[in-house]
Amino acid sequence: MTISRRGFLGAVGIAGAASTMPGTAQAWQSKAPPDPYGCLVDLTRCVGCRKCEQACKEVNDLPEPAVKFDDLTVLDAKRRPDQNTFTVINRYYTGRIDERDKLVPTFVKVQCMHCQDPACVSACITGALTKKDNGAVHYDVNKCIGCRYCMAACPFEIPAYEYDRPILPRVRKCTFCFERISKEGGKPGCASICPVEAITFGRRSELLTLARGRIEGDPGKYIDHIYGEREVGGTSWLYISNVEFGKVGFQKLPTRPMPQTTETIQSSLFSYLWSPLALFGVLGAVMGATSRKHDADTHDKEDGHDA
Ligand code: SF4
Ligand code: SF4
Ligand code: SF4
């Protein structure tokens, strides 16, 4: 989540300009479910054991990892979820030290945030991605045409694509264990396994209350920020921490939902009777800029530079 998103911010700028056109855009309406499920990740509890990664692989029938789960040297490099791995743990050193002057790590679990108003859903022209009432952003391979607009749109750069699968390649990302949480009492695999209860599954409203309670109950320990409460309009996955989120890989993102921006552009352009061709040209340029930025970031990382 460390990646800077100049392309994304550029798109926000274009949208801002479009949305100021007089008398054009209709008022944008959020489609967020009222009280979905979510997960609260408490970074002060996570010990970096990777059991959540293992459980995720098992419940989603994903390929074995390149590095065994008990080999924690994998934490020496920053990783991203990919087509074979829906969640990863990354380790950060922020300068915190313990009573023996030893550096204290912070471990961060990364997966799809299951946004309340997801950019990926808004970008998907076939309805292959949908936000469900239970909070999961769900993918239907039968509707997917492989355009990968969802990948360009996601502010967290989460969806991955099966480029190496010759027949019917799929977009892949954390499913929020949709089948499991659809059953009474069901929990995501990762939340079920965590040995230190760093991941709490529940209704988003209850998780926010829990998060606020922990922060207010120990203000010397926690920073006063619930990541995901407001970012991009709110997400089903929420985080609390004892270090600034910017120091452990989280992007600073606007509170405005991304679809509010992109759908406002669409509405504004159409109401000015711009041709659909021009519209797709503009949106294509925005997505192209975002995608080129992503490629550049990837190359930077390969060259050993963190964004
Ligand atoms: S994190 Fe990305 S892939 Fe996940 S719901 Fe949000 S926009 Fe979609
Ligand atoms: S919710 Fe399910 S799919 Fe998502 S990271 Fe957890 S175990 Fe994996
Ligand atoms: S299982 Fe829990 S403690 Fe272990 S890495 Fe995952 S979130 Fe952290």
Coordinates of C-alpha atoms and ligand atoms in Angstrom, one line a residue:
M1 CA 0.0 0.0 0.0
T2 CA 3.0 2.3 -0.2
I3 CA 2.5 3.2 -3.8
S4 CA 2.1 6.9 -4.6
R5 CA -0.8 7.5 -7.0
R6 CA -0.1 10.6 -9.1
G7 CA -2.1 9.1 -11.9
F8 CA -5.0 8.6 -9.6
L9 CA -4.7 12.1 -8.2
G10 CA -4.6 13.4 -11.8
A11 CA -7.9 11.6 -12.4
V12 CA -9.3 13.3 -9.3
G13 CA -8.2 16.6 -10.8
I14 CA -9.9 16.0 -14.1
A15 CA -13.0 14.9 -12.3
G16 CA -13.0 17.9 -10.1
A17 CA -12.9 20.1 -13.2
A18 CA -15.7 18.1 -14.8
S19 CA -17.8 18.3 -11.7
T20 CA -17.6 22.1 -11.6
M21 CA -19.3 22.3 -15.0
P22 CA -22.5 24.2 -14.3
G23 CA -25.8 22.4 -14.1
T24 CA -24.4 19.1 -15.5
A25 CA -23.9 16.2 -13.1
Q26 CA -26.8 14.6 -11.3
A27 CA -26.3 14.2 -7.5
W28 CA -24.2 11.1 -7.0
Q29 CA -25.7 8.4 -4.8
S30 CA -23.7 6.0 -2.6
K31 CA -24.6 2.3 -3.1
A32 CA -22.8 1.3 0.1
P33 CA -24.7 -1.4 2.1
P34 CA -25.9 0.0 5.4
D35 CA -24.1 -2.3 7.9
P36 CA -21.9 -4.9 6.1
Y37 CA -19.5 -7.2 7.8
G38 CA -15.9 -6.2 8.1
C39 CA -12.6 -7.1 9.8
L40 CA -10.7 -4.9 12.2
V41 CA -7.0 -5.5 12.1
D42 CA -5.1 -4.3 15.2
L43 CA -1.5 -3.8 14.1
T44 CA -0.4 -3.7 17.8
R45 CA -1.4 -7.3 18.2
C46 CA -0.1 -8.9 15.0
V47 CA 3.1 -11.0 15.5
G48 CA 3.8 -11.7 11.9
C49 CA 3.3 -15.5 12.1
R50 CA 1.8 -15.7 8.6
K51 CA -0.9 -18.1 9.8
C52 CA -3.5 -15.9 8.1
E53 CA -1.7 -16.3 4.8
Q54 CA -1.7 -20.1 5.3
A55 CA -5.4 -20.2 6.2
C56 CA -6.3 -18.0 3.2
K57 CA -4.4 -20.4 0.9
E58 CA -6.2 -23.4 2.4
V59 CA -9.8 -22.1 2.4
N60 CA -9.4 -20.7 -1.2
D61 CA -7.6 -23.7 -2.5
L62 CA -4.7 -21.6 -3.7
P63 CA -1.3 -22.9 -4.9
E64 CA 1.5 -23.6 -2.3
P65 CA 3.6 -20.6 -1.4
A66 CA 7.0 -20.1 -3.0
V67 CA 8.5 -19.8 0.5
K68 CA 7.2 -22.1 3.3
F69 CA 5.0 -20.4 5.8
D70 CA 7.4 -21.1 8.7
D71 CA 10.2 -19.3 6.8
L72 CA 10.0 -15.8 8.0
T73 CA 12.9 -14.5 5.9
V74 CA 10.1 -13.8 3.3
L75 CA 9.4 -10.8 5.5
D76 CA 12.7 -9.2 4.5
A77 CA 11.1 -7.9 1.3
K78 CA 7.8 -6.1 0.8
R79 CA 5.2 -8.2 -1.0
R80 CA 1.9 -7.7 -2.7
P81 CA -1.1 -10.0 -3.1
D82 CA -1.1 -11.7 -6.5
Q83 CA -3.1 -14.1 -8.6
N84 CA -1.9 -17.0 -6.3
T85 CA -1.9 -15.2 -3.0
F86 CA -4.9 -13.2 -1.7
T87 CA -3.2 -11.8 1.4
V88 CA 0.4 -11.1 2.6
I89 CA 2.0 -9.9 5.7
N90 CA 4.7 -7.2 5.4
R91 CA 7.1 -6.1 8.1
Y92 CA 8.1 -2.5 8.8
Y93 CA 10.7 -1.0 11.2
T94 CA 9.7 2.5 12.2
G95 CA 12.4 3.2 14.7
R96 CA 10.4 2.0 17.7
I97 CA 12.7 0.2 20.2
D98 CA 11.9 -2.1 23.2
E99 CA 13.4 -1.9 26.7
R100 CA 16.5 -3.7 25.4
D101 CA 17.1 -1.2 22.7
K102 CA 16.0 -3.7 20.1
L103 CA 14.0 -2.5 17.0
V104 CA 10.4 -3.4 17.2
P105 CA 8.7 -4.5 14.0
T106 CA 5.2 -3.6 12.9
F107 CA 3.4 -6.3 10.8
V108 CA 0.8 -5.3 8.3
K109 CA -1.7 -7.6 6.6
V110 CA -2.6 -6.6 3.1
Q111 CA -5.6 -7.8 1.1
C112 CA -8.6 -6.3 -0.8
M113 CA -10.2 -3.7 1.5
H114 CA -13.7 -4.5 0.3
C115 CA -14.5 -0.8 -0.2
Q116 CA -18.0 0.5 0.7
D117 CA -18.2 2.2 -2.8
P118 CA -15.6 0.2 -4.7
A119 CA -13.8 1.8 -7.6
C120 CA -13.4 -1.7 -9.1
V121 CA -17.1 -2.2 -9.2
S122 CA -17.8 1.2 -10.7
A123 CA -15.1 0.5 -13.4
C124 CA -16.4 -2.9 -14.4
I125 CA -18.5 -2.5 -17.5
T126 CA -20.0 -6.0 -17.4
G127 CA -21.1 -6.2 -13.7
A128 CA -18.6 -9.0 -13.0
L129 CA -17.7 -7.2 -9.7
T130 CA -20.4 -6.4 -7.3
K131 CA -20.6 -5.1 -3.7
K132 CA -22.7 -7.5 -1.7
D133 CA -24.9 -6.6 1.3
N134 CA -22.6 -8.7 3.5
G135 CA -19.7 -6.4 2.6
A136 CA -17.8 -8.7 0.2
V137 CA -16.8 -7.3 -3.2
H138 CA -17.6 -10.4 -5.2
Y139 CA -16.2 -11.5 -8.6
D140 CA -18.2 -13.5 -11.2
V141 CA -15.8 -15.0 -13.7
N142 CA -18.7 -15.8 -16.1
K143 CA -19.3 -12.1 -16.6
C144 CA -15.6 -11.0 -16.8
I145 CA -14.3 -10.1 -20.3
G146 CA -10.7 -9.5 -19.1
C147 CA -10.6 -5.8 -19.8
R148 CA -8.8 -5.2 -16.4
Y149 CA -10.4 -1.8 -15.9
C150 CA -10.9 -2.9 -12.3
M151 CA -7.1 -3.3 -11.9
A152 CA -6.5 0.3 -13.2
A153 CA -9.3 1.7 -11.0
C154 CA -8.4 0.1 -7.6
P155 CA -6.7 2.8 -5.4
F156 CA -5.1 0.0 -3.4
E157 CA -3.7 -1.8 -6.5
I158 CA -5.2 -5.1 -5.4
P159 CA -6.8 -7.1 -8.2
A160 CA -4.3 -9.4 -10.0
Y161 CA -4.7 -11.1 -13.3
E162 CA -3.8 -14.7 -14.4
Y163 CA -1.6 -13.7 -17.3
D164 CA -0.1 -17.1 -17.4
R165 CA -3.4 -19.0 -17.6
P166 CA -4.1 -19.7 -21.3
I167 CA -7.8 -20.5 -21.0
L168 CA -10.2 -18.1 -19.3
P169 CA -7.7 -16.1 -17.2
R170 CA -9.4 -14.6 -14.1
V171 CA -9.0 -11.5 -12.1
R172 CA -8.0 -12.6 -8.6
K173 CA -8.3 -11.0 -5.2
C174 CA -9.4 -11.6 -1.6
T175 CA -13.0 -12.9 -1.7
F176 CA -13.7 -11.9 1.9
C177 CA -14.4 -15.7 2.1
F178 CA -17.8 -14.9 0.6
E179 CA -19.2 -18.5 1.0
R180 CA -18.0 -18.8 4.6
I181 CA -19.4 -15.4 5.8
S182 CA -22.7 -16.1 4.0
K183 CA -23.3 -18.9 6.4
E184 CA -24.6 -18.3 9.9
G185 CA -21.7 -17.9 12.3
G186 CA -19.2 -18.2 9.4
K187 CA -15.9 -16.2 9.6
P188 CA -13.1 -15.6 7.0
G189 CA -10.3 -18.2 7.2
C190 CA -7.7 -15.6 8.2
A191 CA -9.9 -14.2 11.0
S192 CA -10.6 -17.7 12.4
I193 CA -7.0 -18.7 12.6
C194 CA -5.2 -15.7 14.0
P195 CA -3.7 -16.9 17.3
V196 CA -3.5 -13.5 18.9
E197 CA -6.9 -12.1 17.7
A198 CA -5.3 -9.4 15.6
I199 CA -8.2 -9.8 13.2
T200 CA -11.7 -9.3 14.5
F201 CA -14.7 -10.2 12.2
G202 CA -18.1 -8.5 12.7
R203 CA -20.5 -5.9 11.6
R204 CA -18.6 -2.8 10.5
S205 CA -20.5 -0.5 12.9
E206 CA -19.6 -2.8 15.8
L207 CA -15.9 -2.9 14.7
L208 CA -15.8 0.9 14.6
T209 CA -17.2 1.0 18.1
L210 CA -14.6 -1.6 19.2
A211 CA -11.8 0.3 17.4
R212 CA -12.8 3.6 19.1
G213 CA -13.0 1.9 22.4
R214 CA -9.5 0.5 22.1
I215 CA -8.1 3.9 21.0
E216 CA -9.9 5.9 23.8
G217 CA -9.1 3.2 26.4
D218 CA -5.3 3.5 25.7
P219 CA -4.6 6.8 24.0
G220 CA -0.9 6.5 24.8
K221 CA -0.7 3.4 22.8
Y222 CA -2.9 3.9 19.8
I223 CA -2.8 6.8 17.2
D224 CA -6.2 8.4 16.9
H225 CA -7.0 7.1 13.4
I226 CA -9.1 4.2 12.2
Y227 CA -7.8 3.5 8.7
G228 CA -10.7 2.6 6.4
E229 CA -13.3 4.5 8.4
R230 CA -13.3 7.3 5.9
E231 CA -10.7 6.6 3.3
V232 CA -12.3 6.4 -0.2
G233 CA -15.7 6.6 1.5
G234 CA -15.0 3.8 3.9
T235 CA -13.9 0.2 3.6
S236 CA -15.1 -3.1 5.2
W237 CA -11.5 -3.8 6.3
L238 CA -10.4 -1.4 9.1
Y239 CA -7.1 -1.0 10.8
I240 CA -5.9 0.5 14.1
S241 CA -2.2 1.1 14.9
N242 CA 0.4 2.4 17.4
V243 CA 2.4 4.0 14.5
E244 CA 1.4 6.5 11.8
F245 CA -0.2 4.6 8.9
G246 CA 2.0 6.4 6.4
K247 CA 5.1 4.8 8.0
V248 CA 3.8 1.3 7.5
G249 CA 2.7 1.3 3.9
F250 CA -0.7 2.9 4.0
Q251 CA -1.5 5.5 1.4
K252 CA -3.0 8.8 2.3
L253 CA -6.3 8.7 0.3
P254 CA -9.2 11.2 0.0
T255 CA -12.4 10.5 1.9
R256 CA -14.4 11.0 -1.3
P257 CA -15.5 7.6 -2.8
M258 CA -13.7 7.1 -6.1
P259 CA -16.9 6.2 -8.0
Q260 CA -18.3 9.6 -7.0
T261 CA -15.4 11.1 -9.1
T262 CA -15.6 8.8 -12.1
E263 CA -19.3 8.6 -12.3
T264 CA -19.5 12.4 -12.0
I265 CA -17.2 12.7 -15.0
Q266 CA -19.4 10.3 -16.9
S267 CA -22.6 12.1 -16.0
S268 CA -21.1 15.5 -16.8
L269 CA -19.7 14.5 -20.2
F270 CA -22.9 12.8 -21.3
S271 CA -25.1 15.7 -20.2
Y272 CA -22.9 18.0 -22.5
L273 CA -23.8 15.5 -25.3
W274 CA -20.1 14.6 -25.8
S275 CA -19.9 11.5 -28.0
P276 CA -19.4 8.2 -26.2
L277 CA -16.2 7.9 -28.2
A278 CA -14.7 11.0 -26.6
L279 CA -15.8 9.8 -23.2
F280 CA -14.0 6.5 -23.6
G281 CA -11.0 8.4 -24.9
V282 CA -10.8 10.5 -21.7
L283 CA -11.4 7.5 -19.4
G284 CA -8.9 5.4 -21.4
A285 CA -6.3 8.2 -21.0
V286 CA -6.9 8.3 -17.2
M287 CA -6.6 4.6 -16.9
G288 CA -3.6 4.5 -19.1
A289 CA -1.8 7.1 -17.0
T290 CA -2.7 5.2 -13.9
S291 CA -1.5 1.9 -15.4
R292 CA 1.8 3.5 -16.7
K293 CA 2.4 4.9 -13.2
H294 CA 1.8 1.4 -11.8
D295 CA 4.3 -0.1 -14.3
A296 CA 6.9 2.6 -13.3
D297 CA 6.3 1.9 -9.6
T298 CA 6.8 -1.8 -10.3
H299 CA 10.1 -1.2 -12.1
D300 CA 11.2 1.2 -9.3
K301 CA 10.5 -1.6 -6.8
E302 CA 12.4 -4.2 -9.0
D303 CA 15.3 -1.7 -9.0
G304 CA 15.1 -1.7 -5.2
H305 CA 13.3 1.6 -4.7
D306 CA 10.3 1.7 -2.5
A307 CA 7.6 4.1 -3.7
Ligands
SF4_1 S1 -9.6 -2.6 -2.5 FE1 -9.6 -2.4 -4.8 S2 -10.3 -4.4 -5.4 FE2 -10.8 -4.2 -3.3 S3 -12.9 -3.4 -3.2 FE3 -11.6 -1.7 -3.1 S4 -11.3 -1.0 -5.2 FE4 -12.1 -3.1 -5.3
SF4_2 S1 -11.0 -12.9 4.0 FE1 -10.7 -14.9 3.1 S2 -9.9 -14.5 1.1 FE2 -9.7 -12.6 2.2 S3 -7.6 -12.7 3.1 FE3 -9.0 -13.6 4.6 S4 -8.9 -15.8 4.2 FE4 -8.1 -14.7 2.4
SF4_3 S1 -2.3 -14.8 11.9 FE1 -2.7 -12.9 13.1 S2 -0.7 -12.6 14.2 FE2 -0.3 -14.1 12.6 S3 0.4 -12.8 10.9 FE3 -1.8 -13.0 10.5 S4 -2.8 -11.3 11.6 FE4 -0.7 -11.4 12.3

